[in-house]
mmCIF file of the C-alpha atoms, coordinates in Angstrom:
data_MODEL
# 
_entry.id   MODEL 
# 
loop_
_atom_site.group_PDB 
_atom_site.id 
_atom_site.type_symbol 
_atom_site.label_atom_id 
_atom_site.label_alt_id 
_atom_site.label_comp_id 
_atom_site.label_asym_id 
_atom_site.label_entity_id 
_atom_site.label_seq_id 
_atom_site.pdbx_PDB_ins_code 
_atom_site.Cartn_x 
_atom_site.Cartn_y 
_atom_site.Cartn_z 
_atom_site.occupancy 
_atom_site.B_iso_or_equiv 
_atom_site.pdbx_formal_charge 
_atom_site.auth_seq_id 
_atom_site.auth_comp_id 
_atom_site.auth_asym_id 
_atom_site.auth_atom_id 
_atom_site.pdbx_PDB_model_num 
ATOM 1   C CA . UNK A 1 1   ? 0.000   0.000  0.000   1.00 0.00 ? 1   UNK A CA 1 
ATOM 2   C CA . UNK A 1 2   ? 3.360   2.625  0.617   1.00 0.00 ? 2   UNK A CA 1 
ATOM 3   C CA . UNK A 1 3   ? 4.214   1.424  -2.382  1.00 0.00 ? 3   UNK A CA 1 
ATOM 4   C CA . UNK A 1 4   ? 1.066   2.456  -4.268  1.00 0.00 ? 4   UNK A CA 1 
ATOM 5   C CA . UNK A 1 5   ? 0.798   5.844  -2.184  1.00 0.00 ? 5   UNK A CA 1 
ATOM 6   C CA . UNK A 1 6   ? 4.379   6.744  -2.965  1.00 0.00 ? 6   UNK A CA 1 
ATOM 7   C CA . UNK A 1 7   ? 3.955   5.964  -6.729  1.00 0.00 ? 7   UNK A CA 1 
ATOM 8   C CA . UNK A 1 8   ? 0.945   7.648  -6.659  1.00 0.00 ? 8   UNK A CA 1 
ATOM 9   C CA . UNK A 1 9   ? 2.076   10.993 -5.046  1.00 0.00 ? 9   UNK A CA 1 
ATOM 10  C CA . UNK A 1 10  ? 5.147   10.953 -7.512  1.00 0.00 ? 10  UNK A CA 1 
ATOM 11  C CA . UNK A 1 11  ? 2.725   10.910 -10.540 1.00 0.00 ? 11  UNK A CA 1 
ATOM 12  C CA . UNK A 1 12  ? 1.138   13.825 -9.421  1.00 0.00 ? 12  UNK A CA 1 
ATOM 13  C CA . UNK A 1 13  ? 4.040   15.571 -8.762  1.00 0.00 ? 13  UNK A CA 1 
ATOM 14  C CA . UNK A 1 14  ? 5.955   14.512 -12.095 1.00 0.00 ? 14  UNK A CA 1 
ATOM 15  C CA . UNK A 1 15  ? 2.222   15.851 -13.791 1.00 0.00 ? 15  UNK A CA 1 
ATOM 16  C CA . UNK A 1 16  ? 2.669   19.047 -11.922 1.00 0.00 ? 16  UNK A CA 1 
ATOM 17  C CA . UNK A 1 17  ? 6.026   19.802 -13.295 1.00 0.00 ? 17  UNK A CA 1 
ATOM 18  C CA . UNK A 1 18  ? 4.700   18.904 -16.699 1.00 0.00 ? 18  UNK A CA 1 
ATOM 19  C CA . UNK A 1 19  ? 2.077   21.343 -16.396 1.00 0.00 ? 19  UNK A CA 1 
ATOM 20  C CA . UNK A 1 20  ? 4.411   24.211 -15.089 1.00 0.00 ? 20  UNK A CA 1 
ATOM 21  C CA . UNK A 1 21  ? 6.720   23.521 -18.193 1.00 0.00 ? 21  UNK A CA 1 
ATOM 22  C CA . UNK A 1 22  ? 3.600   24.913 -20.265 1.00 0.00 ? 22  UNK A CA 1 
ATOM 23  C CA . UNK A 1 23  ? 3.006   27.441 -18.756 1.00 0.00 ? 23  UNK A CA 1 
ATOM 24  C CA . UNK A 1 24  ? 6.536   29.453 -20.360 1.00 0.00 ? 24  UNK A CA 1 
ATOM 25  C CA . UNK A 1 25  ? 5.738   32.513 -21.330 1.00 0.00 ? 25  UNK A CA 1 
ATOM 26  C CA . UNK A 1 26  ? 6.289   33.023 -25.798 1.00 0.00 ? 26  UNK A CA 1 
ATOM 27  C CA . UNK A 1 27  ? 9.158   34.212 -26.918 1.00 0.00 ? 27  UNK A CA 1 
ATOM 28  C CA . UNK A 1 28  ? 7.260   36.682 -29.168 1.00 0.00 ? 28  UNK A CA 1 
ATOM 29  C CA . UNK A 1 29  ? 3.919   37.183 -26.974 1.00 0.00 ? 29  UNK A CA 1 
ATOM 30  C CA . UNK A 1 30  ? 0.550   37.493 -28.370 1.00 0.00 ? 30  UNK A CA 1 
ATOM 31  C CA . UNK A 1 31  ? -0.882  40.892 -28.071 1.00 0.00 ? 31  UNK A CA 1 
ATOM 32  C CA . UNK A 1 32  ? -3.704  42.851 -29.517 1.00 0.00 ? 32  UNK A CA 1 
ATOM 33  C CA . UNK A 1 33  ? -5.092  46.678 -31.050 1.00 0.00 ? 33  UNK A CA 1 
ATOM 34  C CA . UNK A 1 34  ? -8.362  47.776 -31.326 1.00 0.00 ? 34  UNK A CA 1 
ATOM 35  C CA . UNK A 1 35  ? -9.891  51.256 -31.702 1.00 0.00 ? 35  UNK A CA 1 
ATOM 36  C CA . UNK A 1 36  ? -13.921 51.723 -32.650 1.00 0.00 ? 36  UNK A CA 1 
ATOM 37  C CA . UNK A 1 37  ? -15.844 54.580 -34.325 1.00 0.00 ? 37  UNK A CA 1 
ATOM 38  C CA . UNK A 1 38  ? -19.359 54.315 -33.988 1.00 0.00 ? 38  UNK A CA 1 
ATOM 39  C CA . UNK A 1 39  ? -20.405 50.865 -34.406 1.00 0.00 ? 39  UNK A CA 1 
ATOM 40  C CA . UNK A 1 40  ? -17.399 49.776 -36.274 1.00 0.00 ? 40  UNK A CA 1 
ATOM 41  C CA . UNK A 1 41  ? -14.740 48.048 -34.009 1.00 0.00 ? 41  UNK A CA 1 
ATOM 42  C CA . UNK A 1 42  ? -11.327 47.469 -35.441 1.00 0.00 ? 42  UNK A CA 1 
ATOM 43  C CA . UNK A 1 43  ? -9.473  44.813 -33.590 1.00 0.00 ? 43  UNK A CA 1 
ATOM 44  C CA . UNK A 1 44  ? -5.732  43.199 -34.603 1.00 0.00 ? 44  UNK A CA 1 
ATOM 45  C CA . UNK A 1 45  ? -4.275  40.051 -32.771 1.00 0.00 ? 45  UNK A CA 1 
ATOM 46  C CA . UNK A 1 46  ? -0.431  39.410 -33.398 1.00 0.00 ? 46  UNK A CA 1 
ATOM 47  C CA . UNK A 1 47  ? 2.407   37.901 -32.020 1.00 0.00 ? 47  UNK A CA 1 
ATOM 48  C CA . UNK A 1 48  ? 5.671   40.649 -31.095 1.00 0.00 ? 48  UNK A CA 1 
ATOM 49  C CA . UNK A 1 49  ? 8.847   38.878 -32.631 1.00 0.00 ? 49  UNK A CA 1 
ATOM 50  C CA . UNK A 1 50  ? 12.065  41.338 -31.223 1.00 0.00 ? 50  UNK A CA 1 
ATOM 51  C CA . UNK A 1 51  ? 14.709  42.466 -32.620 1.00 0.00 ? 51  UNK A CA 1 
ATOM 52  C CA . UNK A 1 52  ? 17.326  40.728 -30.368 1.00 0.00 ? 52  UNK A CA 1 
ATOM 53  C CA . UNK A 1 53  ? 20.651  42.321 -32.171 1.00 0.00 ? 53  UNK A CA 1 
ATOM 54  C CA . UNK A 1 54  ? 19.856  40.753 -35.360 1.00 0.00 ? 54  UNK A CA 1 
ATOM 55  C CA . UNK A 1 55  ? 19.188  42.360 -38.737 1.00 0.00 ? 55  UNK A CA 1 
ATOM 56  C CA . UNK A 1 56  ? 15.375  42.324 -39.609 1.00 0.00 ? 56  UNK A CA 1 
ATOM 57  C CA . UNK A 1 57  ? 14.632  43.037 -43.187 1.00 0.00 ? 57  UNK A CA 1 
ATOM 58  C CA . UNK A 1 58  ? 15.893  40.775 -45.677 1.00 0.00 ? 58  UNK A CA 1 
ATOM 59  C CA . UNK A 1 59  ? 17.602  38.700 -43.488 1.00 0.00 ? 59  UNK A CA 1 
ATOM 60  C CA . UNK A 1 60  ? 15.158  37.526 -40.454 1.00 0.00 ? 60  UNK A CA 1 
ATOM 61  C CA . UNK A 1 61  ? 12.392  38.655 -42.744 1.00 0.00 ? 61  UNK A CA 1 
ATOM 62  C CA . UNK A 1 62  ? 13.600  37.851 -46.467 1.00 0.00 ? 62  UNK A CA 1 
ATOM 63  C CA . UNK A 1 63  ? 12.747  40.172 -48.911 1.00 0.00 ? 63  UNK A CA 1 
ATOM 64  C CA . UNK A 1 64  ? 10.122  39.103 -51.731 1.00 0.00 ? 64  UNK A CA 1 
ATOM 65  C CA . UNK A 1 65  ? 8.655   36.350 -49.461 1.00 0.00 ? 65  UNK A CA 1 
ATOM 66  C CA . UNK A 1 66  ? 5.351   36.245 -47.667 1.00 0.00 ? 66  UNK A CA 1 
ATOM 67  C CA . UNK A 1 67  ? 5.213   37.006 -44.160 1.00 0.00 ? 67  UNK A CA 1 
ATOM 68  C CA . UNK A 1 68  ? 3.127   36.278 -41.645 1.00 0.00 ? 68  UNK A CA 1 
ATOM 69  C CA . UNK A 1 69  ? 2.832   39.777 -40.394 1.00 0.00 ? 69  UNK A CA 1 
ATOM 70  C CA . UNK A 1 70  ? 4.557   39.087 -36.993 1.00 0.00 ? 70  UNK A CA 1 
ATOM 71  C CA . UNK A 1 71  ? 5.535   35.050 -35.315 1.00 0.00 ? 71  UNK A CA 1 
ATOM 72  C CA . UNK A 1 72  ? 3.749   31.870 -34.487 1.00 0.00 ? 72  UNK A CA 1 
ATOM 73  C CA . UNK A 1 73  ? 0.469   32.457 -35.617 1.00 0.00 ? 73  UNK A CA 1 
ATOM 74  C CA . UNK A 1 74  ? -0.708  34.281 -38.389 1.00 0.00 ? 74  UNK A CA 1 
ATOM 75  C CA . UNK A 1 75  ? -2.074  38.175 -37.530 1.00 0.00 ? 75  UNK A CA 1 
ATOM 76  C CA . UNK A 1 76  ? -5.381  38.396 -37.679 1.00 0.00 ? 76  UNK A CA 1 
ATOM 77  C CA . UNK A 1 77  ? -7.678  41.331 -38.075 1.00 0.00 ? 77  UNK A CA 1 
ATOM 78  C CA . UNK A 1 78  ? -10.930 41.760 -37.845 1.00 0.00 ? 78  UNK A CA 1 
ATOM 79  C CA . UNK A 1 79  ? -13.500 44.648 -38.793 1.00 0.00 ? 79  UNK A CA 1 
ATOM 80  C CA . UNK A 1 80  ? -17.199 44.663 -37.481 1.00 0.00 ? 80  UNK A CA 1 
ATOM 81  C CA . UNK A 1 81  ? -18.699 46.836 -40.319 1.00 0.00 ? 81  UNK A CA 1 
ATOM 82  C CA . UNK A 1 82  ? -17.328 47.413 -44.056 1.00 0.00 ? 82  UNK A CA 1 
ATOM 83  C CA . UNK A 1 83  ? -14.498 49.662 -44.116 1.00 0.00 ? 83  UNK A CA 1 
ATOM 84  C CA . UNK A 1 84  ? -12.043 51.304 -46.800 1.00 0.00 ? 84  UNK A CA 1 
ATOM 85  C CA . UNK A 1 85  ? -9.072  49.456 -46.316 1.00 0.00 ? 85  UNK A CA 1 
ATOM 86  C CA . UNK A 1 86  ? -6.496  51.924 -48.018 1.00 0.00 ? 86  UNK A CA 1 
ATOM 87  C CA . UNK A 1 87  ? -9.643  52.965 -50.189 1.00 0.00 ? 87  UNK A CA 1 
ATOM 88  C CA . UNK A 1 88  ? -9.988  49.741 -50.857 1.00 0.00 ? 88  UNK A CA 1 
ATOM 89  C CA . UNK A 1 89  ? -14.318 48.247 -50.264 1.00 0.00 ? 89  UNK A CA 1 
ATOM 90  C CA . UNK A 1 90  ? -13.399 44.831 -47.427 1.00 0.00 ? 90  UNK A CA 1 
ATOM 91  C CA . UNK A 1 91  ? -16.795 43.219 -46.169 1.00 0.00 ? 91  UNK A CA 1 
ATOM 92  C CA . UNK A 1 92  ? -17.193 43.028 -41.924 1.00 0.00 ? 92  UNK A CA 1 
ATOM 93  C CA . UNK A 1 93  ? -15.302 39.974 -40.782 1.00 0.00 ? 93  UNK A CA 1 
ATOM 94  C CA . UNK A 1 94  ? -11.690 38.298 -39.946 1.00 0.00 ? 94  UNK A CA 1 
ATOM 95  C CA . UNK A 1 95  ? -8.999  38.164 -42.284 1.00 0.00 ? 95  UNK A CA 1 
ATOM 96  C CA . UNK A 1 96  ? -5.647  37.164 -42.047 1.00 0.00 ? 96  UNK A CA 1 
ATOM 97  C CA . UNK A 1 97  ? -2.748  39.708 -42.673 1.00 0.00 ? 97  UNK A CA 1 
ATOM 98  C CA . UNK A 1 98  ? 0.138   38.913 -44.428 1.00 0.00 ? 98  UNK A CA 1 
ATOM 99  C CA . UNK A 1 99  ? 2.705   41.093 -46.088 1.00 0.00 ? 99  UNK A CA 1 
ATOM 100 C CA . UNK A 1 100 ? 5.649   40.813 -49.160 1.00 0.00 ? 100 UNK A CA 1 
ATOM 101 C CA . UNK A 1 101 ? 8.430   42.996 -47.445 1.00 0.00 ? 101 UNK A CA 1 
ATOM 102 C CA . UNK A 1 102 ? 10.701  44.721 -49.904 1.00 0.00 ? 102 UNK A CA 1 
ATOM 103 C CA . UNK A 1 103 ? 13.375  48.057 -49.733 1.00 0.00 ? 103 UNK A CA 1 
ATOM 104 C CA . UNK A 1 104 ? 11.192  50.174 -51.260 1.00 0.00 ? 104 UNK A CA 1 
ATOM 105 C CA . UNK A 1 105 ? 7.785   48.468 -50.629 1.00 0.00 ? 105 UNK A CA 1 
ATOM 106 C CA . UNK A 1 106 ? 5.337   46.249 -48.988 1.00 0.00 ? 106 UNK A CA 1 
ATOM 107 C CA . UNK A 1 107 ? 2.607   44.566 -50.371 1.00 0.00 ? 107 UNK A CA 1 
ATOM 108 C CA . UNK A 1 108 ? -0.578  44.511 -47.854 1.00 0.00 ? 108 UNK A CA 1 
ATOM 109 C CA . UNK A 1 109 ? -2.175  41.153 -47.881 1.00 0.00 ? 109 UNK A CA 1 
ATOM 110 C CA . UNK A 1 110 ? -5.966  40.346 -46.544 1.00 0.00 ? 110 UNK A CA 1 
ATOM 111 C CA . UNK A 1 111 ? -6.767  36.609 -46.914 1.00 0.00 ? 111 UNK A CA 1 
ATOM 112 C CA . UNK A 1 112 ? -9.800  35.070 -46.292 1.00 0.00 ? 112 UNK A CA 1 
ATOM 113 C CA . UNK A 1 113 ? -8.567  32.039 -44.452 1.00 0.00 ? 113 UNK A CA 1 
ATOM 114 C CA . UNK A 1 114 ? -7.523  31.754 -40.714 1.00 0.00 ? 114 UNK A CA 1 
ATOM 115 C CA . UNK A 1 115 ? -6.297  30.029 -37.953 1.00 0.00 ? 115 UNK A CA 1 
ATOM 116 C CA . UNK A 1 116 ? -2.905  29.490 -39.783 1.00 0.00 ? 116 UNK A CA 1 
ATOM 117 C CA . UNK A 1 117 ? 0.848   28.737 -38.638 1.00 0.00 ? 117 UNK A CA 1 
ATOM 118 C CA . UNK A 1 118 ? 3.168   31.370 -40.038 1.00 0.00 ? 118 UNK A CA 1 
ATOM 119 C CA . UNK A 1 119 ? 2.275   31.582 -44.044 1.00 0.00 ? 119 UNK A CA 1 
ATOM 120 C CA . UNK A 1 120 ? 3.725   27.998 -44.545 1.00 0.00 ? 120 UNK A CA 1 
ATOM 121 C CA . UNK A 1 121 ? -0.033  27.081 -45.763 1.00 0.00 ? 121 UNK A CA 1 
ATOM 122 C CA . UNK A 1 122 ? -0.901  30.725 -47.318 1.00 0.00 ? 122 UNK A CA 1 
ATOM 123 C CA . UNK A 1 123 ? -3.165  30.250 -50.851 1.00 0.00 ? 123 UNK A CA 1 
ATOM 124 C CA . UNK A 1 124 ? -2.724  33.381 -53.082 1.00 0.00 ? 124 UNK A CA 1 
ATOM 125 C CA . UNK A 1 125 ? -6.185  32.198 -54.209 1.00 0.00 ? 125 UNK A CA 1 
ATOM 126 C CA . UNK A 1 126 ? -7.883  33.205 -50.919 1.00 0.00 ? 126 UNK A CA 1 
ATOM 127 C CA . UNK A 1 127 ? -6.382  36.910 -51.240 1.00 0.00 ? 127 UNK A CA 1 
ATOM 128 C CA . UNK A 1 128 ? -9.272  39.207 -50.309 1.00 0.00 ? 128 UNK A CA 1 
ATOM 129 C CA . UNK A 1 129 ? -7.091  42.434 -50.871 1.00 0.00 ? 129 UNK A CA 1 
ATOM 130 C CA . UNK A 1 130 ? -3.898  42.922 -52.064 1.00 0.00 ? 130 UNK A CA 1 
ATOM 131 C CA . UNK A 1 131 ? -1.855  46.050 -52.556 1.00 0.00 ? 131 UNK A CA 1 
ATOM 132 C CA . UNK A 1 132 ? 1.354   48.072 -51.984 1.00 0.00 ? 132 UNK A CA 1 
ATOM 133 C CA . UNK A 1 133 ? 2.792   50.945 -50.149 1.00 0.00 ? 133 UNK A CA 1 
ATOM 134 C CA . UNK A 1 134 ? 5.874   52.901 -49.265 1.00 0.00 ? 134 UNK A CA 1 
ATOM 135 C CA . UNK A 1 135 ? 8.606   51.980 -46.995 1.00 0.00 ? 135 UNK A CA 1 
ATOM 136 C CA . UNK A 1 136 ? 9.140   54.457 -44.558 1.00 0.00 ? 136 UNK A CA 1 
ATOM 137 C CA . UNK A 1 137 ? 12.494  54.673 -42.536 1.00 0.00 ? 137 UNK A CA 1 
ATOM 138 C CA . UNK A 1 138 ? 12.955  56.284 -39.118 1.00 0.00 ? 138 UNK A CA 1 
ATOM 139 C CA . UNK A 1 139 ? 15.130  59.448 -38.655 1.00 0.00 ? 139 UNK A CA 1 
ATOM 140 C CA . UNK A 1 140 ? 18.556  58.466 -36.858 1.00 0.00 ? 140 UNK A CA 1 
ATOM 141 C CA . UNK A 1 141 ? 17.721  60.379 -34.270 1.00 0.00 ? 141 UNK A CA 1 
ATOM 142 C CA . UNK A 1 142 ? 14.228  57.603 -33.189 1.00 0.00 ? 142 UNK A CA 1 
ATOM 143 C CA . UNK A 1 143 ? 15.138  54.579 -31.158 1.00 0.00 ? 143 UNK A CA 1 
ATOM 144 C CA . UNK A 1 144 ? 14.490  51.371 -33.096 1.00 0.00 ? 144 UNK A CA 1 
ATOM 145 C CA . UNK A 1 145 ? 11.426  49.582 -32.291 1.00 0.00 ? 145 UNK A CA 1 
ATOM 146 C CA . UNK A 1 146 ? 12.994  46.644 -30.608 1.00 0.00 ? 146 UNK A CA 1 
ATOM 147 C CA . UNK A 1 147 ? 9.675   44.480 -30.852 1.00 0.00 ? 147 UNK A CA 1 
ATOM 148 C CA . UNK A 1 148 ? 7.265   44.546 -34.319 1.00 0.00 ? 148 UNK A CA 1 
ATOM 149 C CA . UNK A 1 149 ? 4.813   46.639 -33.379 1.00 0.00 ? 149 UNK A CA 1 
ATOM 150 C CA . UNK A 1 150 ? 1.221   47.086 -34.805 1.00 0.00 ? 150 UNK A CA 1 
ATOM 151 C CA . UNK A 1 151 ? -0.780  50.869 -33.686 1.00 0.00 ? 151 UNK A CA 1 
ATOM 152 C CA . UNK A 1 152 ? -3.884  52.249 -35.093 1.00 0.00 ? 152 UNK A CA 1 
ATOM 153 C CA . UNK A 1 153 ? -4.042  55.709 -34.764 1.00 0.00 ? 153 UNK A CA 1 
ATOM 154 C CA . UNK A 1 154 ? -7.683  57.123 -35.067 1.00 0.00 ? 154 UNK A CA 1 
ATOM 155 C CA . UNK A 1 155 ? -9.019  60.769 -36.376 1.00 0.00 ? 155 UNK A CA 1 
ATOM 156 C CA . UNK A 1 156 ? -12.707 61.359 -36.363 1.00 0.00 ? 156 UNK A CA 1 
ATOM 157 C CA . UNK A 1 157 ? -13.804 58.499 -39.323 1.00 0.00 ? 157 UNK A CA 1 
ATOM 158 C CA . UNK A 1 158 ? -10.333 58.175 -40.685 1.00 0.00 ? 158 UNK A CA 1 
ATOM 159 C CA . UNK A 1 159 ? -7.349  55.942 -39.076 1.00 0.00 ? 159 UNK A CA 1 
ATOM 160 C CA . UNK A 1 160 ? -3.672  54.592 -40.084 1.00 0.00 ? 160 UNK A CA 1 
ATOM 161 C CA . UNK A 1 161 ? -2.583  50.716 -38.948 1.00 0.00 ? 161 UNK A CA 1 
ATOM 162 C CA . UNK A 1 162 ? 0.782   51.788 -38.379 1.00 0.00 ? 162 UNK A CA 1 
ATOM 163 C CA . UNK A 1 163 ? 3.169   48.463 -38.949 1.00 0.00 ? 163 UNK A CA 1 
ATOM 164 C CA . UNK A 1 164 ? 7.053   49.532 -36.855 1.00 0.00 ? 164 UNK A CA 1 
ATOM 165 C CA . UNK A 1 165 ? 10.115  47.227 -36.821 1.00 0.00 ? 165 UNK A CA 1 
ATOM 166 C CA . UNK A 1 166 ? 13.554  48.219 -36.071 1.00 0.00 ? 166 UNK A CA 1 
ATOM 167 C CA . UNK A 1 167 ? 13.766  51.609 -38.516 1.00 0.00 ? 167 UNK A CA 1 
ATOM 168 C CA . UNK A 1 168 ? 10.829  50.306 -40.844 1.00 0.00 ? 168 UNK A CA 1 
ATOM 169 C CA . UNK A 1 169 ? 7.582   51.622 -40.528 1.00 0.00 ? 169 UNK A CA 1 
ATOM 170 C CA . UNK A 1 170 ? 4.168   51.092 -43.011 1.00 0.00 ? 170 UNK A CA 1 
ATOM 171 C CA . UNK A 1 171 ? 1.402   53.025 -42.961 1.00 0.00 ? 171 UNK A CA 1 
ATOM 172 C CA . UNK A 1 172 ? -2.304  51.851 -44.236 1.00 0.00 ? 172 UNK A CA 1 
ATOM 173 C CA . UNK A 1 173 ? -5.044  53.961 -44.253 1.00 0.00 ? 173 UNK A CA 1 
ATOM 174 C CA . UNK A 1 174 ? -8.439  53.096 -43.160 1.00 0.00 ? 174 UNK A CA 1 
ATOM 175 C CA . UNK A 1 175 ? -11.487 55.171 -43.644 1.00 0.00 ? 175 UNK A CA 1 
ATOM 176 C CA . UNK A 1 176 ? -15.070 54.104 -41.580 1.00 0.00 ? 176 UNK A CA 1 
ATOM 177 C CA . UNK A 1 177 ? -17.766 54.109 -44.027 1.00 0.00 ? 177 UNK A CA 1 
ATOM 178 C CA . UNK A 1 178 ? -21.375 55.216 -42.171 1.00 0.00 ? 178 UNK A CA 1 
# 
């Protein structure tokens, strides 16, 4: 019967320790935007990949190659109401987000399918949206965005997704239709 208890107790222990091992936090943690304007809520879930020393565009990130918009899981955003996506019509729903980085420009991705890994399974076919825009480097004088960072900055019915990594920064502009 010790024999039983003792096994017993060690199994539950040994589970324990199992369980704690989970419980890591990510490497590149999941965080979120949102903003609203009316009855239209904006809302972005990503995962922060950082800097750590190492060169980020066309290197970490290779150049001419889809990206997942951030690590682990694909970014997802999602719009309650039809919006002007960089005066662009996209329907109320989720999407995910994925992006062709490049020197000079990015190409914007909305896909229709979700709950992806990385873009290891992205179908060009599923492409809701798709356009480009400028590269934008920070002055010398800004401190590099250590982790990639997604902000949505709001005026009145109008509103940028601001997309910062290192010195690289995209800007997409989103206009709330009533």
């Amino acid at each position: 019967m010790l024999k039983i208890l003792t096994l017993f107790i060690l199994s539950i222990v040994s589970l324990n320790a199992l369980g704690q091992e989970t419980l890591k936090p990510r490497p590149s943690p999941m965080t979120a935007v949102s903003m609203r304007y009316k009855d239209c809520y904006v809302k972005i879930v990503y995962s922060q990949p950082h800097k750590r020393g190492r060169e980020v565009f066309g290197t970490l990130v290779p150049f001419g190659q889809v990206w997942r918009t951030g690590a682990n899981e694909a970014t997802e955003i999602t719009f309650t109401r039809d919006i002007l996506f960089n005066s662009t019509l996209v329907k109320a729903g989720t999407y995910s987000i994925f992006t062709i980085p490049d020197r000079i420009k990015w190409t914007i991705i909305l896909n229709s399918e979700l709950g992806l890994w990385g873009s290891y399974n992205y179908n060009k076919k599923l492409d809701v949206v798709r356009f480009d825009v400028p590269v934008q480097t920070l002055n010398d004088n800004m401190i590099p965005y250590e982790p990639f960072t997604i902000l949505l900055e709001q005026v009145n019915d109008k509103a940028t997704l601001r997309m910062l990594w290192d010195k690289t920064k995209i800007e997409v502009p989103i206009k709330f239709i009533n």
